Amino acid sequence: MQYNEINKESISKLMDIFYNKVRKDENLGRIFNAKIGTDEQSWREHKEKIGNFWLANLLGIQGIYNGYPLKAHLELDPFPREFFSIWLGLFEESLHETFSNILCIQQILERAHIIAQRFQKMIYEMPH
């Protein structure tokens, strides 16, 4: 993976761009706002937490992410499986707005697809 573009600053920028899109999306916005809240402090904390998830996931930095992302998704009110496609589309747009290296974008997006597939399997195909 091309690590030179992936750092705390670029991931923070990615989180800002991506979650601005999510919050405005007619499908995802209501789900995220209901879970996270609508105040800026809650969103700052969420973006930092998920940014740490991506830094740990992409760079292998241990100890910076503390959470259970699958559990958080399993606790949400039911939502259509198609929303994962919307999420991935917004994430890909945000990657292109954040990073210039196409290989870097493709590799991060590949990770996002793997995570989305795993979450979908657990949410929609496994008994809870």
mmCIF file of C-alpha atoms in Angstrom:
data_model
loop_
_atom_site.group_PDB
_atom_site.id
_atom_site.type_symbol
_atom_site.label_atom_id
_atom_site.label_comp_id
_atom_site.label_asym_id
_atom_site.label_seq_id
_atom_site.Cartn_x
_atom_site.Cartn_y
_atom_site.Cartn_z
ATOM 1 C CA MET A 1 0.000 0.000 0.000
ATOM 2 C CA GLN A 2 1.122 3.554 -0.681
ATOM 3 C CA TYR A 3 1.500 4.811 2.881
ATOM 4 C CA ASN A 4 2.970 8.232 2.134
ATOM 5 C CA GLU A 5 -0.487 9.771 1.583
ATOM 6 C CA ILE A 6 -2.126 7.952 4.474
ATOM 7 C CA ASN A 7 -1.571 9.769 7.736
ATOM 8 C CA LYS A 8 -3.592 11.339 10.540
ATOM 9 C CA GLU A 9 -4.154 14.545 8.559
ATOM 10 C CA SER A 10 -5.351 12.855 5.369
ATOM 11 C CA ILE A 11 -7.616 10.471 7.274
ATOM 12 C CA SER A 12 -9.041 13.395 9.246
ATOM 13 C CA LYS A 13 -9.739 15.205 5.959
ATOM 14 C CA LEU A 14 -11.354 12.048 4.579
ATOM 15 C CA MET A 15 -13.608 11.793 7.639
ATOM 16 C CA ASP A 16 -14.680 15.435 7.297
ATOM 17 C CA ILE A 17 -15.497 15.111 3.597
ATOM 18 C CA PHE A 18 -17.165 11.720 3.924
ATOM 19 C CA TYR A 19 -19.327 12.463 6.944
ATOM 20 C CA ASN A 20 -20.422 15.810 5.498
ATOM 21 C CA LYS A 21 -21.807 13.779 2.601
ATOM 22 C CA VAL A 22 -23.349 11.159 4.888
ATOM 23 C CA ARG A 23 -25.088 13.746 7.056
ATOM 24 C CA LYS A 24 -26.723 15.291 3.983
ATOM 25 C CA ASP A 25 -27.692 12.010 2.331
ATOM 26 C CA GLU A 26 -31.461 11.429 2.326
ATOM 27 C CA ASN A 27 -31.058 7.759 3.318
ATOM 28 C CA LEU A 28 -27.964 7.632 5.492
ATOM 29 C CA GLY A 29 -28.287 11.005 7.189
ATOM 30 C CA ARG A 30 -31.269 10.069 9.316
ATOM 31 C CA ILE A 31 -29.624 6.822 10.482
ATOM 32 C CA PHE A 32 -26.327 8.453 11.415
ATOM 33 C CA ASN A 33 -27.927 11.528 12.991
ATOM 34 C CA ALA A 34 -30.246 9.328 15.058
ATOM 35 C CA LYS A 35 -27.295 7.290 16.366
ATOM 36 C CA ILE A 36 -24.621 9.990 16.699
ATOM 37 C CA GLY A 37 -26.732 13.091 17.264
ATOM 38 C CA THR A 38 -26.885 16.365 15.424
ATOM 39 C CA ASP A 39 -24.477 18.417 17.534
ATOM 40 C CA GLU A 40 -20.984 19.143 16.242
ATOM 41 C CA GLN A 41 -19.190 17.789 19.321
ATOM 42 C CA SER A 42 -20.740 14.338 18.885
ATOM 43 C CA TRP A 43 -19.770 14.344 15.216
ATOM 44 C CA ARG A 44 -16.186 15.446 15.994
ATOM 45 C CA GLU A 45 -15.870 12.543 18.430
ATOM 46 C CA HIS A 46 -17.344 10.095 15.911
ATOM 47 C CA LYS A 47 -15.051 11.264 13.099
ATOM 48 C CA GLU A 48 -12.016 10.989 15.371
ATOM 49 C CA LYS A 49 -13.016 7.494 16.493
ATOM 50 C CA ILE A 50 -13.653 6.244 12.951
ATOM 51 C CA GLY A 51 -10.515 8.019 11.724
ATOM 52 C CA ASN A 52 -8.568 6.027 14.320
ATOM 53 C CA PHE A 53 -10.281 2.864 13.065
ATOM 54 C CA TRP A 54 -9.025 3.577 9.534
ATOM 55 C CA LEU A 55 -5.517 4.498 10.704
ATOM 56 C CA ALA A 56 -5.322 1.238 12.653
ATOM 57 C CA ASN A 57 -6.791 -0.737 9.754
ATOM 58 C CA LEU A 58 -4.623 0.794 7.027
ATOM 59 C CA LEU A 59 -1.358 1.371 8.873
ATOM 60 C CA GLY A 60 -1.551 -1.354 11.511
ATOM 61 C CA ILE A 61 -1.201 1.132 14.375
ATOM 62 C CA GLN A 62 -2.307 -0.695 17.510
ATOM 63 C CA GLY A 63 -4.010 0.911 20.470
ATOM 64 C CA ILE A 64 -5.463 3.990 18.764
ATOM 65 C CA TYR A 65 -8.910 2.572 18.050
ATOM 66 C CA ASN A 66 -11.175 1.485 20.861
ATOM 67 C CA GLY A 67 -14.514 0.200 19.707
ATOM 68 C CA TYR A 68 -16.549 -2.592 18.196
ATOM 69 C CA PRO A 69 -17.735 -1.462 14.757
ATOM 70 C CA LEU A 70 -19.757 -4.578 13.950
ATOM 71 C CA LYS A 71 -21.559 -4.420 17.306
ATOM 72 C CA ALA A 72 -22.423 -0.759 16.669
ATOM 73 C CA HIS A 73 -23.963 -1.669 13.314
ATOM 74 C CA LEU A 74 -25.871 -4.631 14.722
ATOM 75 C CA GLU A 75 -27.449 -2.322 17.311
ATOM 76 C CA LEU A 76 -28.913 0.016 14.672
ATOM 77 C CA ASP A 77 -32.566 -0.098 13.738
ATOM 78 C CA PRO A 78 -33.014 -2.266 10.630
ATOM 79 C CA PHE A 79 -32.141 -0.561 7.363
ATOM 80 C CA PRO A 80 -32.093 -1.760 3.744
ATOM 81 C CA ARG A 81 -29.027 -3.651 2.592
ATOM 82 C CA GLU A 82 -28.801 -1.262 -0.388
ATOM 83 C CA PHE A 83 -27.696 1.490 1.987
ATOM 84 C CA PHE A 84 -24.258 -0.141 2.038
ATOM 85 C CA SER A 85 -23.945 0.696 -1.677
ATOM 86 C CA ILE A 86 -24.786 4.330 -0.928
ATOM 87 C CA TRP A 87 -22.205 4.341 1.871
ATOM 88 C CA LEU A 88 -19.541 2.854 -0.409
ATOM 89 C CA GLY A 89 -20.356 5.335 -3.183
ATOM 90 C CA LEU A 90 -19.989 8.311 -0.855
ATOM 91 C CA PHE A 91 -16.818 6.829 0.590
ATOM 92 C CA GLU A 92 -15.315 6.394 -2.880
ATOM 93 C CA GLU A 93 -16.207 9.988 -3.836
ATOM 94 C CA SER A 94 -14.562 11.173 -0.626
ATOM 95 C CA LEU A 95 -11.424 9.120 -1.296
ATOM 96 C CA HIS A 96 -11.035 10.805 -4.696
ATOM 97 C CA GLU A 97 -11.428 14.214 -3.036
ATOM 98 C CA THR A 98 -8.796 13.364 -0.417
ATOM 99 C CA PHE A 99 -6.070 11.316 -2.115
ATOM 100 C CA SER A 100 -4.319 11.746 -5.441
ATOM 101 C CA ASN A 101 -2.700 8.329 -5.777
ATOM 102 C CA ILE A 102 -5.111 6.028 -7.630
ATOM 103 C CA LEU A 103 -3.484 2.871 -6.237
ATOM 104 C CA CYS A 104 -3.900 4.218 -2.714
ATOM 105 C CA ILE A 105 -7.572 5.003 -3.396
ATOM 106 C CA GLN A 106 -8.168 1.551 -4.857
ATOM 107 C CA GLN A 107 -6.532 -0.210 -1.919
ATOM 108 C CA ILE A 108 -8.492 1.751 0.692
ATOM 109 C CA LEU A 109 -11.696 1.197 -1.258
ATOM 110 C CA GLU A 110 -10.963 -2.521 -1.440
ATOM 111 C CA ARG A 111 -10.679 -2.600 2.357
ATOM 112 C CA ALA A 112 -13.969 -0.712 2.650
ATOM 113 C CA HIS A 113 -15.683 -3.253 0.379
ATOM 114 C CA ILE A 114 -14.333 -6.153 2.454
ATOM 115 C CA ILE A 115 -15.576 -4.533 5.665
ATOM 116 C CA ALA A 116 -18.979 -3.770 4.096
ATOM 117 C CA GLN A 117 -19.309 -7.360 2.869
ATOM 118 C CA ARG A 118 -18.465 -8.710 6.318
ATOM 119 C CA PHE A 119 -20.963 -6.382 8.003
ATOM 120 C CA GLN A 120 -23.689 -7.278 5.504
ATOM 121 C CA LYS A 121 -23.116 -10.981 6.064
ATOM 122 C CA MET A 122 -23.404 -10.548 9.825
ATOM 123 C CA ILE A 123 -26.390 -8.164 9.687
ATOM 124 C CA TYR A 124 -28.491 -9.830 7.005
ATOM 125 C CA GLU A 125 -27.420 -13.453 6.812
ATOM 126 C CA MET A 126 -26.560 -14.533 10.353
ATOM 127 C CA PRO A 127 -29.017 -14.962 13.204
ATOM 128 C CA HIS A 128 -28.599 -12.371 15.961
#
